[in-house]
Structure formats: structure tokens, C-alpha cells
PDB file of C-alpha atoms in Angstrom:
ATOM      1  CA  UNK A   1       3.806  13.841  18.703  1.00  0.00           C
ATOM      2  CA  UNK A   2       6.997  12.661  17.723  1.00  0.00           C
ATOM      3  CA  UNK A   3       9.549  14.884  15.493  1.00  0.00           C
ATOM      4  CA  UNK A   4       9.441  13.965  11.736  1.00  0.00           C
ATOM      5  CA  UNK A   5      11.524  11.517  10.237  1.00  0.00           C
ATOM      6  CA  UNK A   6       9.925  12.321   6.654  1.00  0.00           C
ATOM      7  CA  UNK A   7       9.221  15.569   5.182  1.00  0.00           C
ATOM      8  CA  UNK A   8       8.073  16.420   2.174  1.00  0.00           C
ATOM      9  CA  UNK A   9       7.049  19.816   0.982  1.00  0.00           C
ATOM     10  CA  UNK A  10       5.891  21.335  -2.160  1.00  0.00           C
ATOM     11  CA  UNK A  11       7.244  18.548  -4.422  1.00  0.00           C
ATOM     12  CA  UNK A  12       6.115  18.142  -7.841  1.00  0.00           C
ATOM     13  CA  UNK A  13       7.137  15.475 -10.402  1.00  0.00           C
ATOM     14  CA  UNK A  14       6.472  14.529 -13.848  1.00  0.00           C
ATOM     15  CA  UNK A  15       6.764  12.170 -17.116  1.00  0.00           C
ATOM     16  CA  UNK A  16       7.410  14.546 -20.129  1.00  0.00           C
ATOM     17  CA  UNK A  17       3.939  16.587 -20.095  1.00  0.00           C
ATOM     18  CA  UNK A  18       2.193  14.542 -17.576  1.00  0.00           C
ATOM     19  CA  UNK A  19       1.991  15.900 -13.680  1.00  0.00           C
ATOM     20  CA  UNK A  20       2.741  12.754 -11.011  1.00  0.00           C
ATOM     21  CA  UNK A  21       2.794  14.754  -8.673  1.00  0.00           C
ATOM     22  CA  UNK A  22       1.514  18.288  -8.034  1.00  0.00           C
ATOM     23  CA  UNK A  23       2.948  20.223  -5.047  1.00  0.00           C
ATOM     24  CA  UNK A  24       2.556  17.373  -2.284  1.00  0.00           C
ATOM     25  CA  UNK A  25       3.830  18.466   1.416  1.00  0.00           C
ATOM     26  CA  UNK A  26       3.203  15.815   4.270  1.00  0.00           C
ATOM     27  CA  UNK A  27       4.922  15.359   7.537  1.00  0.00           C
ATOM     28  CA  UNK A  28       5.750  11.724   8.749  1.00  0.00           C
ATOM     29  CA  UNK A  29       6.215  11.475  12.274  1.00  0.00           C
ATOM     30  CA  UNK A  30       8.927   8.956  13.965  1.00  0.00           C
ATOM     31  CA  UNK A  31       7.647   5.597  14.800  1.00  0.00           C
ATOM     32  CA  UNK A  32       4.459   6.216  12.717  1.00  0.00           C
ATOM     33  CA  UNK A  33       2.609   3.356  10.273  1.00  0.00           C
ATOM     34  CA  UNK A  34       1.985   6.446   7.553  1.00  0.00           C
ATOM     35  CA  UNK A  35      -0.527   4.906   4.468  1.00  0.00           C
ATOM     36  CA  UNK A  36      -0.063   6.417   0.630  1.00  0.00           C
ATOM     37  CA  UNK A  37      -3.509   5.585  -0.570  1.00  0.00           C
ATOM     38  CA  UNK A  38      -4.880   5.916  -4.086  1.00  0.00           C
ATOM     39  CA  UNK A  39      -5.834   4.111  -7.249  1.00  0.00           C
ATOM     40  CA  UNK A  40      -2.661   3.529  -9.752  1.00  0.00           C
ATOM     41  CA  UNK A  41      -1.183   6.182 -11.636  1.00  0.00           C
ATOM     42  CA  UNK A  42      -1.852   8.681  -8.658  1.00  0.00           C
ATOM     43  CA  UNK A  43       1.819   9.093  -8.079  1.00  0.00           C
ATOM     44  CA  UNK A  44       2.296   6.796  -5.043  1.00  0.00           C
ATOM     45  CA  UNK A  45       5.361   5.186  -6.718  1.00  0.00           C
ATOM     46  CA  UNK A  46       6.838   8.322  -7.685  1.00  0.00           C
ATOM     47  CA  UNK A  47       6.917   9.479  -4.056  1.00  0.00           C
ATOM     48  CA  UNK A  48       8.818   6.761  -2.720  1.00  0.00           C
ATOM     49  CA  UNK A  49      11.363   6.957  -5.726  1.00  0.00           C
ATOM     50  CA  UNK A  50      12.183  10.380  -4.916  1.00  0.00           C
ATOM     51  CA  UNK A  51      12.391   9.582  -1.148  1.00  0.00           C
ATOM     52  CA  UNK A  52      14.760   6.518  -1.949  1.00  0.00           C
ATOM     53  CA  UNK A  53      16.987   8.998  -3.461  1.00  0.00           C
ATOM     54  CA  UNK A  54      16.031   6.956  -6.856  1.00  0.00           C
ATOM     55  CA  UNK A  55      14.342   9.666  -8.884  1.00  0.00           C
ATOM     56  CA  UNK A  56      15.229  13.533  -8.241  1.00  0.00           C
ATOM     57  CA  UNK A  57      12.138  16.148  -7.422  1.00  0.00           C
ATOM     58  CA  UNK A  58      11.137  18.214 -10.315  1.00  0.00           C
ATOM     59  CA  UNK A  59      10.416  21.208  -7.553  1.00  0.00           C
ATOM     60  CA  UNK A  60      10.271  21.634  -4.117  1.00  0.00           C
ATOM     61  CA  UNK A  61      12.288  19.435  -1.399  1.00  0.00           C
ATOM     62  CA  UNK A  62      12.233  16.232   1.077  1.00  0.00           C
ATOM     63  CA  UNK A  63      13.949  15.458   3.615  1.00  0.00           C
ATOM     64  CA  UNK A  64      14.544  11.666   5.630  1.00  0.00           C
ATOM     65  CA  UNK A  65      15.886  11.462   8.804  1.00  0.00           C
ATOM     66  CA  UNK A  66      16.998  14.633   8.320  1.00  0.00           C
ATOM     67  CA  UNK A  67      18.624  14.382   4.802  1.00  0.00           C
ATOM     68  CA  UNK A  68      18.062  16.228   2.316  1.00  0.00           C
ATOM     69  CA  UNK A  69      17.290  13.613  -0.382  1.00  0.00           C
ATOM     70  CA  UNK A  70      19.181  14.951  -3.051  1.00  0.00           C
ATOM     71  CA  UNK A  71      21.429  17.321  -1.607  1.00  0.00           C
ATOM     72  CA  UNK A  72      22.838  14.006   1.292  1.00  0.00           C
ATOM     73  CA  UNK A  73      21.198  11.004  -0.935  1.00  0.00           C
ATOM     74  CA  UNK A  74      24.365   9.250   0.969  1.00  0.00           C
ATOM     75  CA  UNK A  75      23.293   9.263   4.445  1.00  0.00           C
ATOM     76  CA  UNK A  76      19.674   9.309   3.549  1.00  0.00           C
ATOM     77  CA  UNK A  77      19.814   6.214   2.021  1.00  0.00           C
ATOM     78  CA  UNK A  78      21.863   4.788   4.926  1.00  0.00           C
ATOM     79  CA  UNK A  79      18.881   5.365   7.526  1.00  0.00           C
ATOM     80  CA  UNK A  80      16.638   3.786   5.231  1.00  0.00           C
ATOM     81  CA  UNK A  81      14.979   0.454   3.489  1.00  0.00           C
ATOM     82  CA  UNK A  82      13.099   0.184   0.533  1.00  0.00           C
ATOM     83  CA  UNK A  83      10.760  -2.698  -0.907  1.00  0.00           C
ATOM     84  CA  UNK A  84      10.106  -2.298  -3.950  1.00  0.00           C
ATOM     85  CA  UNK A  85       7.037  -3.150  -6.267  1.00  0.00           C
ATOM     86  CA  UNK A  86       8.566  -5.464  -8.181  1.00  0.00           C
ATOM     87  CA  UNK A  87      11.407  -7.994  -6.864  1.00  0.00           C
ATOM     88  CA  UNK A  88      14.654  -7.538  -7.212  1.00  0.00           C
ATOM     89  CA  UNK A  89      16.339  -9.877  -5.335  1.00  0.00           C
ATOM     90  CA  UNK A  90      19.258 -12.042  -7.355  1.00  0.00           C
ATOM     91  CA  UNK A  91      17.385 -15.512  -7.795  1.00  0.00           C
ATOM     92  CA  UNK A  92      20.534 -17.443  -9.052  1.00  0.00           C
ATOM     93  CA  UNK A  93      21.773 -16.874  -5.110  1.00  0.00           C
ATOM     94  CA  UNK A  94      21.074 -17.944  -1.960  1.00  0.00           C
ATOM     95  CA  UNK A  95      18.929 -16.319   1.105  1.00  0.00           C
ATOM     96  CA  UNK A  96      22.158 -16.107   2.854  1.00  0.00           C
ATOM     97  CA  UNK A  97      23.971 -14.807  -0.128  1.00  0.00           C
ATOM     98  CA  UNK A  98      21.704 -12.316  -1.355  1.00  0.00           C
ATOM     99  CA  UNK A  99      21.759 -10.977   2.085  1.00  0.00           C
ATOM    100  CA  UNK A 100      25.152 -10.823   2.381  1.00  0.00           C
ATOM    101  CA  UNK A 101      25.792  -9.329  -0.407  1.00  0.00           C
ATOM    102  CA  UNK A 102      23.253  -6.380   1.419  1.00  0.00           C
ATOM    103  CA  UNK A 103      25.240  -6.242   4.055  1.00  0.00           C
ATOM    104  CA  UNK A 104      28.871  -5.905   1.950  1.00  0.00           C
ATOM    105  CA  UNK A 105      26.714  -2.924  -0.102  1.00  0.00           C
ATOM    106  CA  UNK A 106      26.246  -0.909   3.228  1.00  0.00           C
ATOM    107  CA  UNK A 107      29.778  -1.823   4.763  1.00  0.00           C
ATOM    108  CA  UNK A 108      28.760  -3.722   7.726  1.00  0.00           C
ATOM    109  CA  UNK A 109      31.635  -5.426   9.478  1.00  0.00           C
ATOM    110  CA  UNK A 110      31.796  -9.045   9.280  1.00  0.00           C
ATOM    111  CA  UNK A 111      30.667 -10.231  12.659  1.00  0.00           C
ATOM    112  CA  UNK A 112      27.431  -8.238  13.014  1.00  0.00           C
ATOM    113  CA  UNK A 113      26.759  -8.974   9.184  1.00  0.00           C
ATOM    114  CA  UNK A 114      26.415 -12.332   9.772  1.00  0.00           C
ATOM    115  CA  UNK A 115      24.324 -11.848  13.429  1.00  0.00           C
ATOM    116  CA  UNK A 116      22.000  -9.722  11.605  1.00  0.00           C
ATOM    117  CA  UNK A 117      21.681 -11.530   8.563  1.00  0.00           C
ATOM    118  CA  UNK A 118      21.078 -14.902  11.318  1.00  0.00           C
ATOM    119  CA  UNK A 119      18.207 -12.354  12.946  1.00  0.00           C
ATOM    120  CA  UNK A 120      16.728 -11.133  10.071  1.00  0.00           C
ATOM    121  CA  UNK A 121      16.203 -15.006   8.490  1.00  0.00           C
ATOM    122  CA  UNK A 122      14.291 -15.989  11.588  1.00  0.00           C
ATOM    123  CA  UNK A 123      12.005 -12.818  11.695  1.00  0.00           C
ATOM    124  CA  UNK A 124      10.725 -13.909   8.663  1.00  0.00           C
ATOM    125  CA  UNK A 125      10.601 -17.087   9.296  1.00  0.00           C
ATOM    126  CA  UNK A 126      12.893 -18.374   6.123  1.00  0.00           C
ATOM    127  CA  UNK A 127      15.576 -19.743   8.665  1.00  0.00           C
ATOM    128  CA  UNK A 128      15.242 -23.167   7.614  1.00  0.00           C
ATOM    129  CA  UNK A 129      15.800 -22.128   3.580  1.00  0.00           C
ATOM    130  CA  UNK A 130      18.831 -19.753   4.066  1.00  0.00           C
ATOM    131  CA  UNK A 131      21.059 -21.601   2.096  1.00  0.00           C
ATOM    132  CA  UNK A 132      18.433 -22.632  -0.511  1.00  0.00           C
ATOM    133  CA  UNK A 133      18.846 -20.912  -4.071  1.00  0.00           C
ATOM    134  CA  UNK A 134      16.026 -17.988  -4.337  1.00  0.00           C
ATOM    135  CA  UNK A 135      14.353 -18.869  -7.675  1.00  0.00           C
ATOM    136  CA  UNK A 136      13.520 -22.221  -5.698  1.00  0.00           C
ATOM    137  CA  UNK A 137      11.078 -19.965  -3.221  1.00  0.00           C
ATOM    138  CA  UNK A 138       7.536 -19.533  -3.589  1.00  0.00           C
ATOM    139  CA  UNK A 139       6.226 -15.089  -3.807  1.00  0.00           C
ATOM    140  CA  UNK A 140       5.615 -14.943  -0.224  1.00  0.00           C
ATOM    141  CA  UNK A 141       9.173 -15.967   0.303  1.00  0.00           C
ATOM    142  CA  UNK A 142      10.556 -13.643  -2.289  1.00  0.00           C
ATOM    143  CA  UNK A 143       8.447 -10.996  -1.027  1.00  0.00           C
ATOM    144  CA  UNK A 144       9.644 -11.704   3.077  1.00  0.00           C
ATOM    145  CA  UNK A 145      12.922 -12.087   2.188  1.00  0.00           C
ATOM    146  CA  UNK A 146      13.190  -8.790   0.429  1.00  0.00           C
ATOM    147  CA  UNK A 147      11.853  -7.014   3.854  1.00  0.00           C
ATOM    148  CA  UNK A 148      14.560  -8.881   5.407  1.00  0.00           C
ATOM    149  CA  UNK A 149      16.912  -7.544   3.141  1.00  0.00           C
ATOM    150  CA  UNK A 150      15.457  -3.765   3.986  1.00  0.00           C
ATOM    151  CA  UNK A 151      15.503  -4.446   7.678  1.00  0.00           C
ATOM    152  CA  UNK A 152      19.603  -5.910   7.402  1.00  0.00           C
ATOM    153  CA  UNK A 153      20.979  -2.502   8.232  1.00  0.00           C
ATOM    154  CA  UNK A 154      18.740  -1.621  10.905  1.00  0.00           C
ATOM    155  CA  UNK A 155      17.366   1.530   8.765  1.00  0.00           C
ATOM    156  CA  UNK A 156      15.227   4.309  10.669  1.00  0.00           C
ATOM    157  CA  UNK A 157      13.063   4.035   7.893  1.00  0.00           C
ATOM    158  CA  UNK A 158      10.701   1.548   5.821  1.00  0.00           C
ATOM    159  CA  UNK A 159       9.300   2.002   2.719  1.00  0.00           C
ATOM    160  CA  UNK A 160       6.972  -0.704   1.505  1.00  0.00           C
ATOM    161  CA  UNK A 161       5.735   0.289  -2.282  1.00  0.00           C
ATOM    162  CA  UNK A 162       2.841  -2.093  -2.859  1.00  0.00           C
ATOM    163  CA  UNK A 163       4.868  -4.745  -0.448  1.00  0.00           C
ATOM    164  CA  UNK A 164       1.967  -7.876  -1.022  1.00  0.00           C
ATOM    165  CA  UNK A 165       0.837  -7.168  -4.071  1.00  0.00           C
ATOM    166  CA  UNK A 166       0.077 -10.986  -5.544  1.00  0.00           C
ATOM    167  CA  UNK A 167       0.419 -12.767  -2.100  1.00  0.00           C
ATOM    168  CA  UNK A 168      -1.975 -14.440  -0.152  1.00  0.00           C
ATOM    169  CA  UNK A 169      -4.777 -13.053   2.059  1.00  0.00           C
ATOM    170  CA  UNK A 170      -2.409 -15.418   4.424  1.00  0.00           C
ATOM    171  CA  UNK A 171       1.167 -14.397   3.372  1.00  0.00           C
ATOM    172  CA  UNK A 172      -0.409 -10.448   3.643  1.00  0.00           C
ATOM    173  CA  UNK A 173      -1.393 -11.227   7.190  1.00  0.00           C
ATOM    174  CA  UNK A 174       1.993 -12.705   8.329  1.00  0.00           C
ATOM    175  CA  UNK A 175       3.705  -9.984   6.448  1.00  0.00           C
ATOM    176  CA  UNK A 176       2.306  -7.247   8.688  1.00  0.00           C
ATOM    177  CA  UNK A 177       2.488  -8.985  11.730  1.00  0.00           C
ATOM    178  CA  UNK A 178       6.463  -9.042  11.405  1.00  0.00           C
ATOM    179  CA  UNK A 179       6.685  -5.586  10.486  1.00  0.00           C
ATOM    180  CA  UNK A 180       3.852  -4.838  13.654  1.00  0.00           C
ATOM    181  CA  UNK A 181       6.642  -6.510  15.986  1.00  0.00           C
ATOM    182  CA  UNK A 182       9.284  -4.408  14.572  1.00  0.00           C
ATOM    183  CA  UNK A 183       7.382  -0.866  14.742  1.00  0.00           C
ATOM    184  CA  UNK A 184       7.231  -1.838  18.849  1.00  0.00           C
ATOM    185  CA  UNK A 185      10.881  -3.477  18.942  1.00  0.00           C
ATOM    186  CA  UNK A 186      12.903  -0.653  16.763  1.00  0.00           C
ATOM    187  CA  UNK A 187      10.403   2.635  17.076  1.00  0.00           C
ATOM    188  CA  UNK A 188      11.052   2.130  13.068  1.00  0.00           C
ATOM    189  CA  UNK A 189       9.204   4.462  10.739  1.00  0.00           C
ATOM    190  CA  UNK A 190       6.942   2.664   8.150  1.00  0.00           C
ATOM    191  CA  UNK A 191       5.736   4.239   5.112  1.00  0.00           C
ATOM    192  CA  UNK A 192       3.489   1.706   2.870  1.00  0.00           C
ATOM    193  CA  UNK A 193       1.768   2.449  -0.670  1.00  0.00           C
ATOM    194  CA  UNK A 194      -0.968  -0.550  -1.111  1.00  0.00           C
ATOM    195  CA  UNK A 195      -4.328  -0.509  -2.879  1.00  0.00           C
ATOM    196  CA  UNK A 196      -5.939  -2.933  -0.513  1.00  0.00           C
ATOM    197  CA  UNK A 197      -7.827  -1.121   2.339  1.00  0.00           C
ATOM    198  CA  UNK A 198      -7.835  -4.093   4.704  1.00  0.00           C
ATOM    199  CA  UNK A 199      -3.712  -2.535   5.302  1.00  0.00           C
ATOM    200  CA  UNK A 200      -4.350   0.632   6.254  1.00  0.00           C
ATOM    201  CA  UNK A 201      -6.933   0.303   8.656  1.00  0.00           C
ATOM    202  CA  UNK A 202      -4.731   0.465  11.816  1.00  0.00           C
ATOM    203  CA  UNK A 203      -2.470   2.648  10.054  1.00  0.00           C
ATOM    204  CA  UNK A 204      -1.704   5.317  12.173  1.00  0.00           C
ATOM    205  CA  UNK A 205      -2.053   8.286   9.545  1.00  0.00           C
ATOM    206  CA  UNK A 206      -3.432   7.706   5.989  1.00  0.00           C
ATOM    207  CA  UNK A 207      -2.400   9.933   3.315  1.00  0.00           C
ATOM    208  CA  UNK A 208      -5.068  10.106   0.354  1.00  0.00           C
ATOM    209  CA  UNK A 209      -3.789  10.852  -2.841  1.00  0.00           C
ATOM    210  CA  UNK A 210      -5.135  11.175  -6.603  1.00  0.00           C
ATOM    211  CA  UNK A 211      -4.004  12.653  -9.458  1.00  0.00           C
ATOM    212  CA  UNK A 212      -0.596  13.749  -7.938  1.00  0.00           C
ATOM    213  CA  UNK A 213      -2.125  15.650  -5.583  1.00  0.00           C
ATOM    214  CA  UNK A 214      -2.915  14.610  -1.402  1.00  0.00           C
ATOM    215  CA  UNK A 215      -7.022  15.289  -1.067  1.00  0.00           C
ATOM    216  CA  UNK A 216      -7.073  14.377   2.861  1.00  0.00           C
ATOM    217  CA  UNK A 217      -5.123  13.477   5.445  1.00  0.00           C
ATOM    218  CA  UNK A 218      -5.825  12.063   8.591  1.00  0.00           C
ATOM    219  CA  UNK A 219      -6.554   8.758  10.692  1.00  0.00           C
ATOM    220  CA  UNK A 220      -8.521   6.274   9.288  1.00  0.00           C
ATOM    221  CA  UNK A 221     -11.662   7.367  12.241  1.00  0.00           C
ATOM    222  CA  UNK A 222     -11.238  10.537  11.884  1.00  0.00           C
ATOM    223  CA  UNK A 223     -11.363  10.425   7.987  1.00  0.00           C
ATOM    224  CA  UNK A 224     -14.689   8.038   8.152  1.00  0.00           C
ATOM    225  CA  UNK A 225     -15.828  10.575  10.750  1.00  0.00           C
ATOM    226  CA  UNK A 226     -15.246  13.455   8.410  1.00  0.00           C
ATOM    227  CA  UNK A 227     -15.429  12.290   4.482  1.00  0.00           C
ATOM    228  CA  UNK A 228     -17.597   8.704   4.757  1.00  0.00           C
ATOM    229  CA  UNK A 229     -20.926   8.350   3.806  1.00  0.00           C
ATOM    230  CA  UNK A 230     -23.364   5.942   3.963  1.00  0.00           C
ATOM    231  CA  UNK A 231     -24.373   3.976   0.274  1.00  0.00           C
ATOM    232  CA  UNK A 232     -26.399   1.909  -1.146  1.00  0.00           C
ATOM    233  CA  UNK A 233     -24.781  -0.150  -3.920  1.00  0.00           C
ATOM    234  CA  UNK A 234     -27.139  -1.206  -6.927  1.00  0.00           C
ATOM    235  CA  UNK A 235     -26.747  -3.152  -9.621  1.00  0.00           C
ATOM    236  CA  UNK A 236     -29.559  -2.703 -12.046  1.00  0.00           C
ATOM    237  CA  UNK A 237     -31.333  -5.393 -13.913  1.00  0.00           C
ATOM    238  CA  UNK A 238     -30.749  -3.069 -16.873  1.00  0.00           C
ATOM    239  CA  UNK A 239     -29.388  -0.316 -18.950  1.00  0.00           C
ATOM    240  CA  UNK A 240     -32.134   1.230 -19.006  1.00  0.00           C
ATOM    241  CA  UNK A 241     -33.123   0.932 -14.911  1.00  0.00           C
ATOM    242  CA  UNK A 242     -29.686   2.250 -14.412  1.00  0.00           C
ATOM    243  CA  UNK A 243     -30.354   5.416 -16.790  1.00  0.00           C
ATOM    244  CA  UNK A 244     -33.265   6.104 -14.744  1.00  0.00           C
ATOM    245  CA  UNK A 245     -32.243   5.426 -11.693  1.00  0.00           C
ATOM    246  CA  UNK A 246     -28.666   7.891 -12.526  1.00  0.00           C
ATOM    247  CA  UNK A 247     -31.680  10.242 -13.790  1.00  0.00           C
ATOM    248  CA  UNK A 248     -33.701  10.796 -10.534  1.00  0.00           C
ATOM    249  CA  UNK A 249     -31.051  10.452  -8.465  1.00  0.00           C
ATOM    250  CA  UNK A 250     -28.099  12.787 -10.332  1.00  0.00           C
ATOM    251  CA  UNK A 251     -25.369  12.180  -7.295  1.00  0.00           C
ATOM    252  CA  UNK A 252     -25.378   8.821  -7.674  1.00  0.00           C
ATOM    253  CA  UNK A 253     -21.991   7.513  -8.731  1.00  0.00           C
ATOM    254  CA  UNK A 254     -20.885   4.965 -11.251  1.00  0.00           C
ATOM    255  CA  UNK A 255     -19.559   1.666  -9.812  1.00  0.00           C
ATOM    256  CA  UNK A 256     -18.430   0.073 -13.229  1.00  0.00           C
ATOM    257  CA  UNK A 257     -20.238  -0.243 -16.100  1.00  0.00           C
ATOM    258  CA  UNK A 258     -23.450  -2.052 -14.543  1.00  0.00           C
ATOM    259  CA  UNK A 259     -23.945  -1.013 -11.135  1.00  0.00           C
ATOM    260  CA  UNK A 260     -24.448   2.374  -8.874  1.00  0.00           C
ATOM    261  CA  UNK A 261     -23.528   3.845  -5.368  1.00  0.00           C
ATOM    262  CA  UNK A 262     -26.872   6.155  -3.992  1.00  0.00           C
ATOM    263  CA  UNK A 263     -25.621   8.121  -1.323  1.00  0.00           C
ATOM    264  CA  UNK A 264     -28.018   6.677   1.582  1.00  0.00           C
ATOM    265  CA  UNK A 265     -27.922   9.488   4.557  1.00  0.00           C
ATOM    266  CA  UNK A 266     -31.589  10.086   4.082  1.00  0.00           C
ATOM    267  CA  UNK A 267     -33.858   7.166   4.740  1.00  0.00           C
ATOM    268  CA  UNK A 268     -37.103   8.774   3.220  1.00  0.00           C
ATOM    269  CA  UNK A 269     -34.654   8.713  -0.457  1.00  0.00           C
ATOM    270  CA  UNK A 270     -33.554   5.339   0.098  1.00  0.00           C
ATOM    271  CA  UNK A 271     -37.422   4.086   0.985  1.00  0.00           C
ATOM    272  CA  UNK A 272     -38.409   5.870  -1.972  1.00  0.00           C
ATOM    273  CA  UNK A 273     -35.798   4.394  -3.973  1.00  0.00           C
ATOM    274  CA  UNK A 274     -36.221   0.930  -2.995  1.00  0.00           C
ATOM    275  CA  UNK A 275     -40.317   1.372  -3.137  1.00  0.00           C
ATOM    276  CA  UNK A 276     -39.873   1.910  -6.857  1.00  0.00           C
ATOM    277  CA  UNK A 277     -37.362   0.115  -8.321  1.00  0.00           C
ATOM    278  CA  UNK A 278     -36.970  -3.119  -6.585  1.00  0.00           C
ATOM    279  CA  UNK A 279     -38.338  -5.321  -8.955  1.00  0.00           C
ATOM    280  CA  UNK A 280     -36.042  -4.295 -11.106  1.00  0.00           C
ATOM    281  CA  UNK A 281     -32.943  -4.601  -9.036  1.00  0.00           C
ATOM    282  CA  UNK A 282     -30.424  -7.680  -9.068  1.00  0.00           C
ATOM    283  CA  UNK A 283     -28.559  -7.039  -6.038  1.00  0.00           C
ATOM    284  CA  UNK A 284     -28.760  -4.623  -2.942  1.00  0.00           C
ATOM    285  CA  UNK A 285     -26.553  -3.839  -0.338  1.00  0.00           C
ATOM    286  CA  UNK A 286     -25.655  -1.104   1.711  1.00  0.00           C
ATOM    287  CA  UNK A 287     -21.890   0.119   2.945  1.00  0.00           C
ATOM    288  CA  UNK A 288     -21.340   2.029   6.292  1.00  0.00           C
ATOM    289  CA  UNK A 289     -18.748   4.848   5.452  1.00  0.00           C
ATOM    290  CA  UNK A 290     -14.998   3.034   5.527  1.00  0.00           C
ATOM    291  CA  UNK A 291     -11.999   4.074   3.375  1.00  0.00           C
ATOM    292  CA  UNK A 292     -13.416   3.428   0.443  1.00  0.00           C
ATOM    293  CA  UNK A 293     -15.990   5.129   0.938  1.00  0.00           C
ATOM    294  CA  UNK A 294     -14.061   8.437   1.627  1.00  0.00           C
ATOM    295  CA  UNK A 295     -12.065   7.672  -1.559  1.00  0.00           C
ATOM    296  CA  UNK A 296     -15.824   7.888  -3.437  1.00  0.00           C
ATOM    297  CA  UNK A 297     -17.338  10.704  -1.447  1.00  0.00           C
ATOM    298  CA  UNK A 298     -13.764  12.315  -2.179  1.00  0.00           C
ATOM    299  CA  UNK A 299     -13.387  11.769  -6.183  1.00  0.00           C
ATOM    300  CA  UNK A 300     -16.987  10.735  -7.249  1.00  0.00           C
ATOM    301  CA  UNK A 301     -14.729   7.378  -8.253  1.00  0.00           C
ATOM    302  CA  UNK A 302     -14.158   4.334  -7.120  1.00  0.00           C
ATOM    303  CA  UNK A 303     -10.426   3.298  -5.878  1.00  0.00           C
ATOM    304  CA  UNK A 304      -9.897   0.125  -7.436  1.00  0.00           C
ATOM    305  CA  UNK A 305      -8.138  -2.753  -5.233  1.00  0.00           C
ATOM    306  CA  UNK A 306      -5.807  -4.050  -8.034  1.00  0.00           C
ATOM    307  CA  UNK A 307      -5.965  -3.185 -12.185  1.00  0.00           C
ATOM    308  CA  UNK A 308      -6.660  -6.407 -14.271  1.00  0.00           C
ATOM    309  CA  UNK A 309      -2.847  -7.845 -14.612  1.00  0.00           C
ATOM    310  CA  UNK A 310      -2.855  -7.724 -10.251  1.00  0.00           C
ATOM    311  CA  UNK A 311      -6.120  -8.997  -9.907  1.00  0.00           C
ATOM    312  CA  UNK A 312      -4.812 -11.724 -12.233  1.00  0.00           C
ATOM    313  CA  UNK A 313      -1.759 -12.143 -10.023  1.00  0.00           C
ATOM    314  CA  UNK A 314      -3.541 -12.398  -6.819  1.00  0.00           C
ATOM    315  CA  UNK A 315      -6.087 -15.331  -8.254  1.00  0.00           C
ATOM    316  CA  UNK A 316      -2.915 -17.225  -9.263  1.00  0.00           C
ATOM    317  CA  UNK A 317      -1.349 -16.762  -5.593  1.00  0.00           C
ATOM    318  CA  UNK A 318      -4.622 -17.780  -4.080  1.00  0.00           C
ATOM    319  CA  UNK A 319      -3.887 -21.394  -7.045  1.00  0.00           C
ATOM    320  CA  UNK A 320      -0.526 -22.154  -5.895  1.00  0.00           C
ATOM    321  CA  UNK A 321       0.047 -24.512  -3.238  1.00  0.00           C
ATOM    322  CA  UNK A 322       3.241 -25.545  -1.310  1.00  0.00           C
ATOM    323  CA  UNK A 323       5.749 -23.095   0.447  1.00  0.00           C
ATOM    324  CA  UNK A 324       4.256 -20.196   1.630  1.00  0.00           C
TER     325      UNK A 324
END
């Protein structure tokens, strides 16, 4: 196991009376892809803000690349690159000018700065748009430019806070391809927060966080083996049927207001349920153990992949044509 690139010890944070993080501890090995998986409001963004020195923890301590984020923030910042959930590019500048400004802030000498700008723009396939104003870029192009900017000063650790929100599936795939290449070439440590289950299936370590607390951690396969269940997802034809199934199967979990997930580990129980209610069900499907089912088993609730506004953004991204 590689030495830890990130160490978090009993970190807590609150916004007024609301706890965002409640005694969080974790360690991320150097070169690993570490994924924080959880619903909106779980504390993921707060933790990234602390690790990137943008917010002081209310309690506990954290180190990145050996530097304490509170006691040695400048040293910590030099070791990290950050892609924020919301865009922070200056859309009045060109792609080159955005990167040039970043390089100047980090004190990069002129020649290596120019070389790295050309290199990262080619990496994210924006070489043909070097001198285009960013306001003309699509959402996918802007996100790729933000990744290029975060990598410009050659950080040891990359933080990605919901990096692909609102992007179409093809662009998301491209972004993870770039990051996979970089991890191999540079031994880059990547910590990402995401709502997209498919984006953490290939992570080295998945950390499930809910209500500001870590509730499980391990490789995707280990989590599925330890906590995953086989579920039967049902959509009853009416509220009366839904209530009746819930009364018969108290371990059933509500999926929104019109559907249920019933544990399907016992075949005889599943057979009896289907025999009794088959004609009163609009939809029936089995779900094998997944990270989604792990979250459902551990918390008793469904991991919502997107909030309403995020779903709308995804739909809009899917409808947009033109540049990707």
C-alpha cells in the first residue's frame, strides 16, 4: 500500500446549528482514485473545501501531501489541483489567458508555463480552441478547460467536486479517460465526489458518506459483497396495494411515493409476494447487488443520483448540439 496522500482525522464542521461533518476520518493512498459517494447535503463539498484550504474545520485535522491544511495552507495549495462544482473560469478571457493567469498565480516560469499550457490543452483536446473566448465554449469544453487548469502546475493531488454534473454521457466518459491516463503517467491521487454511480465503479476506494458521517468504506466489490442485497423493485397499481405490501413486508424500502424495494434474498418469500400481487403491479424488476443497493441497505433510503435542478441540467446538456 502506498503512503497516504491525504489524512483526515476526526474532522467536524457545521453551518450554524447544522452539522455538515461529524468526526470524519479517512486516509487516501498516494496514486489512488478515492470516491466520496453520497446524496446532496451529505458533507462531500464541505470536506473538499477543507482539504483545499478554503474552509477551516471546526474540529479535527487534515493533511494533504504531508502539509497541514490549517497550519501550512500555502504548502498544501501547491500540492493540489481543484475542479469545483461550479465553474470558476473567466469567460471573458481565452482558454490560453485563463491558463496563463493560473500559471502566474502559481509562480511558474515563462518557458515551462508555456510548455505546460500547450500540453494540458492538447491533453483535454482543446488545442484547436486555444485562442477562443471561453464564453463561446459548451459546458463540456469549459469543464475540460477547468481540468486542464487544475493540472497546469503539476499537482500531486486532484480534487474533483461533482466534476461532470450537467454533462452528457459521452463528455463524462472522455473526462474519466483523461484522468485515467494522468493517474498512470503521473501517479496522480484523485479524490472525487459524485452522484453518478457508474463513475465510482472503477474507483480503488469508495467511501459512502451520509449525514456528515462515513458509514462504509472499501473497494466497490468489497462493499457489494459485505453490504449489497438483491432487491425486488415494485411499482404497485395504486396506493392501497402499496400500503398492503408495506404492511406484509415491513423491511421494504420506499422509492419515492409510488414504488417499493423489497429484499429478495429469500426465493420463497419473493414467489409468495409475486403470486399474491402479480395482477396489481405495474412494474417488477430485480436488482442485483450494486453500489446503489449498498447505499439502500446501509441507510434505508435511495441514493438520489441528481437533485431536481441537476436532472434539468442533464436534460438540457443532452438536448444541446454543437461543440462537446
